[in-house]
mmCIF file of C-alpha atoms and ligand atoms in Angstrom:
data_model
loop_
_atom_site.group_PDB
_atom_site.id
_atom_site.type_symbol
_atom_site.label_atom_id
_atom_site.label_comp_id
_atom_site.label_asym_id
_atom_site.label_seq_id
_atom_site.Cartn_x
_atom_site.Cartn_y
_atom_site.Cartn_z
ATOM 1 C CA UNK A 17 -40.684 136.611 -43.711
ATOM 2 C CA UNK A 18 -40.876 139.259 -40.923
ATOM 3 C CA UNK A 19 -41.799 139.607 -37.505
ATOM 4 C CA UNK A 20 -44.488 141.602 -36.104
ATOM 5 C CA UNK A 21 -45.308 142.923 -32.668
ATOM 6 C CA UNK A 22 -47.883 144.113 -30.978
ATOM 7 C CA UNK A 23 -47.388 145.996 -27.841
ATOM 8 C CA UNK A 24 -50.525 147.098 -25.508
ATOM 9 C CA UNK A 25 -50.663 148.097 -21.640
ATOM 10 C CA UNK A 26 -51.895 144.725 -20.688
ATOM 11 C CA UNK A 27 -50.587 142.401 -23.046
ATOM 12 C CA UNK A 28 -47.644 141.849 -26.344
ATOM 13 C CA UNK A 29 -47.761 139.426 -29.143
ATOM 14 C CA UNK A 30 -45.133 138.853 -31.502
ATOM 15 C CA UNK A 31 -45.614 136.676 -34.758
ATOM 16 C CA UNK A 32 -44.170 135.808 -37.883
ATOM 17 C CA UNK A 33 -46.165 137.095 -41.354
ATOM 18 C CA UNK A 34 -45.026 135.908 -44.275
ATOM 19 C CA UNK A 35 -45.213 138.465 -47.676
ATOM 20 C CA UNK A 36 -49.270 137.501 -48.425
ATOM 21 C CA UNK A 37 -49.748 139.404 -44.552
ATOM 22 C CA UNK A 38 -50.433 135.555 -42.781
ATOM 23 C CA UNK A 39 -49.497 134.732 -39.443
ATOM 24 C CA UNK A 40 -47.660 131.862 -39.646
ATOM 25 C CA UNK A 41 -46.667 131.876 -36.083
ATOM 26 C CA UNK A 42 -47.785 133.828 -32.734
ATOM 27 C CA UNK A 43 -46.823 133.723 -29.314
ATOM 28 C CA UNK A 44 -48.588 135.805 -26.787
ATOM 29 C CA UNK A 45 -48.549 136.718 -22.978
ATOM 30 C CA UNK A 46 -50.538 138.924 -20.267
ATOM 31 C CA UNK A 47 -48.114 141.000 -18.345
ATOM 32 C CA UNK A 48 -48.063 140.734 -14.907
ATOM 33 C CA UNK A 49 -48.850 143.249 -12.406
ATOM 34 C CA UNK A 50 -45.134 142.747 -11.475
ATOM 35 C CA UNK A 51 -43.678 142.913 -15.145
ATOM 36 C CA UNK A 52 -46.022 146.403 -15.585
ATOM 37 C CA UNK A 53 -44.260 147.906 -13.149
ATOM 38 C CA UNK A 54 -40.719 147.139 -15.057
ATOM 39 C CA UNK A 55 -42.733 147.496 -18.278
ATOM 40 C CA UNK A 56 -39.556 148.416 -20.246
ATOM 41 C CA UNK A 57 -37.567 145.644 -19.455
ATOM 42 C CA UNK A 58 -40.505 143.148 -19.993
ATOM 43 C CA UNK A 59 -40.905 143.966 -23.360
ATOM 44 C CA UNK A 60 -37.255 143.735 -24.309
ATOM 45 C CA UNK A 61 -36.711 140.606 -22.448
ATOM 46 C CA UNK A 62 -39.743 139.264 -24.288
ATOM 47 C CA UNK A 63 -39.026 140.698 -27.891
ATOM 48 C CA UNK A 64 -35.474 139.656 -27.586
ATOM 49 C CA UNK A 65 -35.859 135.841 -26.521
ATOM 50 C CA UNK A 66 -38.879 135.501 -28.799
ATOM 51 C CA UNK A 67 -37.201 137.485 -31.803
ATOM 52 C CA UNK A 68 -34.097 135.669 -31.454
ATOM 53 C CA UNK A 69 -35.603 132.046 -31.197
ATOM 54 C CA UNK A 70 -37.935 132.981 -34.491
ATOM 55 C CA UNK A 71 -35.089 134.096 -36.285
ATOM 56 C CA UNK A 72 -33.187 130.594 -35.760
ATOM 57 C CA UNK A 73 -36.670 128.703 -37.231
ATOM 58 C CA UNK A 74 -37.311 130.790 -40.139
ATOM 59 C CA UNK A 75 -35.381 133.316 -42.561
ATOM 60 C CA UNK A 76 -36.586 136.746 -41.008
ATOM 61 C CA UNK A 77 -35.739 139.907 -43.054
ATOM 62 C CA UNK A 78 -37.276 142.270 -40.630
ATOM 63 C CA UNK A 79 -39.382 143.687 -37.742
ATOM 64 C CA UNK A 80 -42.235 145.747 -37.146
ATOM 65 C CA UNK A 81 -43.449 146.952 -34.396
ATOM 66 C CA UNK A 82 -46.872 148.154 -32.965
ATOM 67 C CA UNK A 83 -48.168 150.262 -30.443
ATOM 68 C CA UNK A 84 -49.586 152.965 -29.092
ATOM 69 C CA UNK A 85 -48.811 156.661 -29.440
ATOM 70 C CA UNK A 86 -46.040 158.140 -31.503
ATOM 71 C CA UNK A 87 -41.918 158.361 -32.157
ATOM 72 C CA UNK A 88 -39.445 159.595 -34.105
ATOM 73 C CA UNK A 89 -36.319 158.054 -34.888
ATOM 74 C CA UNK A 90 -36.923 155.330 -33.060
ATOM 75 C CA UNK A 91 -37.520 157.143 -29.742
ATOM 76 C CA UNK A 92 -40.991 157.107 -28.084
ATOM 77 C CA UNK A 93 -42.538 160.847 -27.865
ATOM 78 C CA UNK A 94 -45.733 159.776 -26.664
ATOM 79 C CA UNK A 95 -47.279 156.364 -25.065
ATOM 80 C CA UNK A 96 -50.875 156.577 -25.226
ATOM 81 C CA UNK A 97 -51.456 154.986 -22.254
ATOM 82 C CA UNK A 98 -47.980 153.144 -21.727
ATOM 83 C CA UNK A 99 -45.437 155.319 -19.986
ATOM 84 C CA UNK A 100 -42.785 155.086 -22.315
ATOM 85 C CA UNK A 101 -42.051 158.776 -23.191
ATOM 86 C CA UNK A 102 -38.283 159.153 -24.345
ATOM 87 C CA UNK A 103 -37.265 155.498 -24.554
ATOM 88 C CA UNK A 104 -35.493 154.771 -27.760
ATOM 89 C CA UNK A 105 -37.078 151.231 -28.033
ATOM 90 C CA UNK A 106 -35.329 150.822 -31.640
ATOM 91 C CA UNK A 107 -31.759 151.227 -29.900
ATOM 92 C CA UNK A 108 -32.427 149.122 -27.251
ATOM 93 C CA UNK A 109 -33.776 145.889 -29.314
ATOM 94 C CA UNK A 110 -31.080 146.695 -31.974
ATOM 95 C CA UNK A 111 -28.539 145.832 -29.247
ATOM 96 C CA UNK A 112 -29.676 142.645 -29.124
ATOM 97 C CA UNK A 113 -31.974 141.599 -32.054
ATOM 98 C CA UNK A 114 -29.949 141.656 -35.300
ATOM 99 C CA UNK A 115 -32.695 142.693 -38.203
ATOM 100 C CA UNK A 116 -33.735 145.991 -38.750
ATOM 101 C CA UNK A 117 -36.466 147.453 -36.801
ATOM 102 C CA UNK A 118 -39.151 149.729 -37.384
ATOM 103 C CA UNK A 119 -42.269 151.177 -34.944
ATOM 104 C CA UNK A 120 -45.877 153.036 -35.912
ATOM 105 C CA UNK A 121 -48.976 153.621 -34.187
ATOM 106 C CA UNK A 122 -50.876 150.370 -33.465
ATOM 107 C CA UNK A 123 -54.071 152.205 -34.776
ATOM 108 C CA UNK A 124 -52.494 153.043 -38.123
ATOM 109 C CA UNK A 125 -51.044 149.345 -38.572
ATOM 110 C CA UNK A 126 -54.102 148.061 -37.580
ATOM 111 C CA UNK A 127 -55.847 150.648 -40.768
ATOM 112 C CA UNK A 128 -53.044 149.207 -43.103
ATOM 113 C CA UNK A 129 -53.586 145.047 -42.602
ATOM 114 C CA UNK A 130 -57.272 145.675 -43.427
ATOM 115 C CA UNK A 131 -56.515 147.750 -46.765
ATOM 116 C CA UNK A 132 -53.819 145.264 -47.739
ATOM 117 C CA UNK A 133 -55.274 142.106 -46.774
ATOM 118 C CA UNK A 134 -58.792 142.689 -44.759
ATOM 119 C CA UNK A 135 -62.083 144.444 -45.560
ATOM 120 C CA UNK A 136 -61.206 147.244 -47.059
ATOM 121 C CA UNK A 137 -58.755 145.253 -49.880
ATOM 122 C CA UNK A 138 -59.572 146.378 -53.528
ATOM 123 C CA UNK A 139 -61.078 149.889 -52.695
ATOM 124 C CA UNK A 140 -59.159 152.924 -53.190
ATOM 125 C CA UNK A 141 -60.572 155.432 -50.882
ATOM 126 C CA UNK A 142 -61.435 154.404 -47.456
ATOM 127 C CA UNK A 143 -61.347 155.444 -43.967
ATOM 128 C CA UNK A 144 -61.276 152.633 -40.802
ATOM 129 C CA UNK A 145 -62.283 153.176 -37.085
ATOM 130 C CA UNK A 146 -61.397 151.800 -34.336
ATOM 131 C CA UNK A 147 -63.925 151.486 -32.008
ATOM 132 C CA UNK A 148 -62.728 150.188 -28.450
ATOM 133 C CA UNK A 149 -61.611 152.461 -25.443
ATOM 134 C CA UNK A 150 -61.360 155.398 -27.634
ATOM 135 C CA UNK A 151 -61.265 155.687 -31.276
ATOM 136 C CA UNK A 152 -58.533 155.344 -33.666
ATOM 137 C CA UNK A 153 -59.126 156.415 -37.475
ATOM 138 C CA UNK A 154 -56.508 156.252 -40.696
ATOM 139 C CA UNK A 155 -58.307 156.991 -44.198
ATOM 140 C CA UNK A 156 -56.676 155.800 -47.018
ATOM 141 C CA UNK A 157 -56.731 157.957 -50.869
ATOM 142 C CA UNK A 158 -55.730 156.273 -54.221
ATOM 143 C CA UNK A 159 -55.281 153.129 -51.747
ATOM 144 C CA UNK A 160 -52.419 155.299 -49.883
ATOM 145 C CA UNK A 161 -52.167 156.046 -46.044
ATOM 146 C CA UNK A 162 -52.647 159.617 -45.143
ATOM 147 C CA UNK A 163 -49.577 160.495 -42.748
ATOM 148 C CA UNK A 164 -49.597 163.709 -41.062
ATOM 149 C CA UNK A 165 -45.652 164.027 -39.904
ATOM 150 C CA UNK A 166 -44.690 162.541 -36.907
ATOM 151 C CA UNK A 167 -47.918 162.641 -34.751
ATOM 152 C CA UNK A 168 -50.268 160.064 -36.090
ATOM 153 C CA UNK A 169 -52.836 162.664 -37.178
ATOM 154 C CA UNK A 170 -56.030 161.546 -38.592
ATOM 155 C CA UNK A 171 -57.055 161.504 -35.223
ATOM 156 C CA UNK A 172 -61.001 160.673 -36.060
ATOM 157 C CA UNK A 173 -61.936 160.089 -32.052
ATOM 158 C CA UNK A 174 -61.011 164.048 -30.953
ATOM 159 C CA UNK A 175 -63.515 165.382 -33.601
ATOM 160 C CA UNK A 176 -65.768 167.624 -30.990
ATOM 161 C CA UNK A 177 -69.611 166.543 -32.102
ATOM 162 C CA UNK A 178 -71.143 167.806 -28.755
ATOM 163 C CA UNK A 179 -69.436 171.802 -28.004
ATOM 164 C CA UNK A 180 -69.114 171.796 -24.449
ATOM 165 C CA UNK A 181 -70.215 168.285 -23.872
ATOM 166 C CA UNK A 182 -68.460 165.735 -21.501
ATOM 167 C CA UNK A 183 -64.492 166.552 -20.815
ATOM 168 C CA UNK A 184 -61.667 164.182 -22.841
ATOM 169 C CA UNK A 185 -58.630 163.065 -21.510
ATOM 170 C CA UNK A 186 -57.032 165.227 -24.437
ATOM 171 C CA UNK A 187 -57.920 168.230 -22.932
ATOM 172 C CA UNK A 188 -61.530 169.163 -25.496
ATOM 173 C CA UNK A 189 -65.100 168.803 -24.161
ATOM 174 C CA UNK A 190 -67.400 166.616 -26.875
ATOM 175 C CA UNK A 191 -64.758 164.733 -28.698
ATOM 176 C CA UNK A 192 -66.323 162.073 -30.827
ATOM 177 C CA UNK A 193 -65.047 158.638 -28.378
ATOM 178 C CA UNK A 194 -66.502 160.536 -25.785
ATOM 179 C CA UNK A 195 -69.912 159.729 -26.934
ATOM 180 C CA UNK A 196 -68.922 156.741 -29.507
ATOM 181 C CA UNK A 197 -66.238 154.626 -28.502
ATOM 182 C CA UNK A 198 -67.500 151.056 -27.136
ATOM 183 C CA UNK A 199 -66.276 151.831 -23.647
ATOM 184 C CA UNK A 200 -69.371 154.339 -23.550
ATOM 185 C CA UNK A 201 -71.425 152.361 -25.093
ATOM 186 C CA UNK A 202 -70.661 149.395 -22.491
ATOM 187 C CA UNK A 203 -70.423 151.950 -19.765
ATOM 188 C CA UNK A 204 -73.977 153.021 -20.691
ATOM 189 C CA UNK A 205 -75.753 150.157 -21.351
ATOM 190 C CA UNK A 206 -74.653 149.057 -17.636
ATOM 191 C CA UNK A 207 -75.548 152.189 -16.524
ATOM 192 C CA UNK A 208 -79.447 151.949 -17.632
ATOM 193 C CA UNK A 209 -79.608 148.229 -16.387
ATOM 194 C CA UNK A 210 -77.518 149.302 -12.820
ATOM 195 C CA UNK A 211 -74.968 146.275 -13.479
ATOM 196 C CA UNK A 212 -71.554 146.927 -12.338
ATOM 197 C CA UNK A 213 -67.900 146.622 -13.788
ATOM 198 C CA UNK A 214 -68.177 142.946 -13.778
ATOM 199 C CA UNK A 215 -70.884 142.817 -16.696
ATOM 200 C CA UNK A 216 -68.663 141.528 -19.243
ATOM 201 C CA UNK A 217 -69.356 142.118 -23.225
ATOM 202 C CA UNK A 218 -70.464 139.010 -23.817
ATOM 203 C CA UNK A 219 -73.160 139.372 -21.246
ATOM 204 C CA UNK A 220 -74.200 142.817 -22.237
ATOM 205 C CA UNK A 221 -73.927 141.109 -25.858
ATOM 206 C CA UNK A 222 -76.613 138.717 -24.920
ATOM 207 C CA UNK A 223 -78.711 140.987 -22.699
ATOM 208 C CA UNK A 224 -79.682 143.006 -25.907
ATOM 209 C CA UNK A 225 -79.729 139.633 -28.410
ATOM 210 C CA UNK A 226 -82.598 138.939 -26.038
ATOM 211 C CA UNK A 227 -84.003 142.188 -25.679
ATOM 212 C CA UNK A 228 -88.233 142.365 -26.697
ATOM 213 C CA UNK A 229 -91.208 144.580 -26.244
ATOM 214 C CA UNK A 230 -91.793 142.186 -23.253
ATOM 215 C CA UNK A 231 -88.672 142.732 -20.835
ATOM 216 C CA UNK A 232 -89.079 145.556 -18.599
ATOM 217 C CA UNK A 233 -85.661 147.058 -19.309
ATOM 218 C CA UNK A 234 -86.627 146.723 -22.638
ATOM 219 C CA UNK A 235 -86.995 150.659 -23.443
ATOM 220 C CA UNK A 236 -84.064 151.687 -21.611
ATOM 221 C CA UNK A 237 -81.852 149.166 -23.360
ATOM 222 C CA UNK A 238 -83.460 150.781 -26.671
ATOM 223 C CA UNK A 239 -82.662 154.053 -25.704
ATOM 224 C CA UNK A 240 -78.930 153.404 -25.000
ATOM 225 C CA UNK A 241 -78.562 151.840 -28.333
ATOM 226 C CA UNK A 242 -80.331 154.290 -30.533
ATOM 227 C CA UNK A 243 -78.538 157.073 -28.779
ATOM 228 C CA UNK A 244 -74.928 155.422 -29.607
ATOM 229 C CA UNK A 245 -76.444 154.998 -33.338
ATOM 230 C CA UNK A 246 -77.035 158.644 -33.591
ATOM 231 C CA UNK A 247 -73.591 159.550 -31.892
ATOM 232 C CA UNK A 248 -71.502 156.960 -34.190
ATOM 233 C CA UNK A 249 -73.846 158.644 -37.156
ATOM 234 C CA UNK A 250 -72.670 161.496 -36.548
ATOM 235 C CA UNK A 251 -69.474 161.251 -36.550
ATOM 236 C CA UNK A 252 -69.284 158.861 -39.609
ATOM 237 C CA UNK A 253 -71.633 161.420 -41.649
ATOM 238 C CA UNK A 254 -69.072 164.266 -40.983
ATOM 239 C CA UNK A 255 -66.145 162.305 -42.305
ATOM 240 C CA UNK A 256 -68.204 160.895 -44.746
ATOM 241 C CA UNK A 257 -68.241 164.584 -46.082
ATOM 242 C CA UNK A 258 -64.739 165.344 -45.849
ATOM 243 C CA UNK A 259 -63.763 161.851 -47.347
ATOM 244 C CA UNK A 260 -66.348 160.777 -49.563
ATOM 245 C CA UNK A 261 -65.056 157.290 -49.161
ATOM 246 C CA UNK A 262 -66.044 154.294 -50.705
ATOM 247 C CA UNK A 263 -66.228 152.070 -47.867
ATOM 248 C CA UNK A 264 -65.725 152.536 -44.398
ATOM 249 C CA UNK A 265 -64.200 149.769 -42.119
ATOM 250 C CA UNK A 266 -64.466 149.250 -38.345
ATOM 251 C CA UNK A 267 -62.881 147.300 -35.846
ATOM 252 C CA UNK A 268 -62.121 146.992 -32.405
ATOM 253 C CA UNK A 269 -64.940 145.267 -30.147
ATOM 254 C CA UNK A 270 -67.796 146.783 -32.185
ATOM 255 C CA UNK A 271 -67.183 143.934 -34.725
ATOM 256 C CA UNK A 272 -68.504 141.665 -31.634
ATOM 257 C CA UNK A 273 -71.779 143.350 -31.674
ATOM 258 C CA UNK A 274 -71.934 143.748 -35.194
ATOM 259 C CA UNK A 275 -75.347 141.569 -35.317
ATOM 260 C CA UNK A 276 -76.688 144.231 -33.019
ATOM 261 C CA UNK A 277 -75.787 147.276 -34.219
ATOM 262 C CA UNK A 278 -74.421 147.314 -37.924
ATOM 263 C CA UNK A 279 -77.454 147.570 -39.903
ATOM 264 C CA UNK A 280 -78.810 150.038 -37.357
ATOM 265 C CA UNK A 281 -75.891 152.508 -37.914
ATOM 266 C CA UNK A 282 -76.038 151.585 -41.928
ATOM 267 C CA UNK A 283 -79.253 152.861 -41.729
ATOM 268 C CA UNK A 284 -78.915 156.102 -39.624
ATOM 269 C CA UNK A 285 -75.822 157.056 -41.990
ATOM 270 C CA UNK A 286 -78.473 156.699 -45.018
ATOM 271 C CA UNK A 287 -75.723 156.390 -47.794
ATOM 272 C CA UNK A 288 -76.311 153.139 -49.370
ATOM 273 C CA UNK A 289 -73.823 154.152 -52.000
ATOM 274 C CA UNK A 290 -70.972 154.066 -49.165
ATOM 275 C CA UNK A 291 -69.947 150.537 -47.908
ATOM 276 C CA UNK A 292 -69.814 149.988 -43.769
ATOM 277 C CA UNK A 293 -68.229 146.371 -42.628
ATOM 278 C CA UNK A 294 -66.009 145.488 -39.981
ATOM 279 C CA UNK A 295 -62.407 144.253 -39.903
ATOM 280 C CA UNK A 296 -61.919 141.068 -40.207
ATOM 281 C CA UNK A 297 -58.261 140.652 -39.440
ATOM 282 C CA UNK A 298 -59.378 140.808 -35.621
ATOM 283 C CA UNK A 299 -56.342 140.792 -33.279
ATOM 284 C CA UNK A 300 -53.851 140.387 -35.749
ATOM 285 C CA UNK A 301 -54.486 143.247 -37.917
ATOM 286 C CA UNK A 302 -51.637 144.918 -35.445
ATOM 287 C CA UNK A 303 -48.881 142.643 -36.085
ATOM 288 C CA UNK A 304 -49.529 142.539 -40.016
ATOM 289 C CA UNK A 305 -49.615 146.029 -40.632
ATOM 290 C CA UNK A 306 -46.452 146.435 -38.443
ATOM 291 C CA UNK A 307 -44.167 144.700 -41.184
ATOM 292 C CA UNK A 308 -46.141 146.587 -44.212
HETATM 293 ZN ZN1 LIG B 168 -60.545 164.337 -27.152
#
């Protein structure tokens, strides 16, 4: 058996898979405002009690570990959005976990559980997105991983669909989760109906489950979601002709709305010869693919 993390800005979760990719264990905590701020040591503290404790209830060959960004040799070169540049995580938990350790890019792991064990199992050329606050993409040829050296590559969200459209935090105007991810679409839909922050997903979730020709936001709510159709369309349709895949998986917080907006995007993409589901390893996908 191994032990898989999962490391985010807000929260970790470390678990034990066993070699069929299920959890057979998981513990899981928020961070603390307080325990952001010393984010390092929280998540060796954490790792290291947990880790340890695991390791004394079950025979534990290895860890995984998953998060954002990219690092070689075991030293962080880039956080996403954790500030972690040029800690050598691997040294530090090798000091005081004794199995050997091994990080990747949360996105990618996530891209592996669901070929190995999740909806894309059994097909040999696939691609997965991650819809969420951006968008994270692997694709996967003769049922392999595509790796592009040490940066994760593959990097499906900063395709630029709009030319000078709206600015991206990496640096392009029009990038594809500028106009796709399911922030935007969130953002958006709160936007047209002037709700604030505080409209969670669930509530915009319902507000368009309910949605008919009789409410009077009804057209703007319309608008907002054939507009993300077309957006997500695009982008699928242009890997869709790099790729050819056979399937094509998604995850992140789409898969909550998948009773509003799957068969919508199915048909704008128009290719009923290409597959579209969504994960179904939900939060664990992570911690899975981090011991693959
Ligand atoms: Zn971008």
């Amino acid at each position: 058996m191994k032990i898989g993390v999962d490391i985010g800005g807000s929260h970790i979760a470390i678990a034990v898979v066993d070699t069929k990719g299920k959890i057979i264990e998981k513990i899981e905590k928020r961070f603390t405002s307080r325990e952001r701020k010393n984010f390092k040591k929280s998540i060796e503290e954490y790792i290291t009690e947990h880790a340890n404790q695991l390791m004394q209830e079950y025979h534990i060959t290895e860890m995984g570990i998953a998060m954002p960004g990219w690092s070689e040799n075991g030293v962080i070169l880039f956080g996403g959005n954790l500030d972690l540049k040029g800690y050598p995580i691997i040294e530090r938990l090798q000091e005081k976990v004794n199995l050997p350790i091994k990080i990747r890019n949360d996105a990618k792991c996530a891209a592996i559980a669901e070929n190995a064990y999740g909806c894309l199992k059994g097909y040999d050329r696939s691609i997965f997105l991650t819809l969420g606050t951006g968008i994270g993409g692997a694709a996967f040829i003769d049922n392999q991983l595509l790796t592009a050296g040490i940066r994760p590559g593959y990097e499906f969200g900063h395709m630029v669909i709009q030319r000078n459209g709206i600015s991206c935090n990496c640096g392009r105007r029009g990038c594809f989760e500028r106009y796709a991810s399911m922030k935007v679409f969130k953002d958006n839909l709160r936007n047209a109906l002037n709700l604030d922050e505080t409209a969670s997903g669930e509530e915009l979730l319902e507000i368009i489950r309910r949605n008919n020709s009789e409410n009077r936001n009804y057209e703007a709510i319309e608008n907002v979601i054939s507009e993300y159709i077309e957006n997500l369309s695009t982008g699928i349709l242009n890997l869709i002709n790099i790729f050819e895949p056979k399937i094509i998986g998604i995850g992140g917080s789409f898969v909550y709305f998948e009773d509003v907006l799957l068969e919508r995007l199915k048909e704008k993409v128009g290719r009923e010869d290409i597959k579209i589901e969504t994960a179904i390893l939900g939060n664990d996908a992570g911690m899975i693919g981090a011991v693959l």
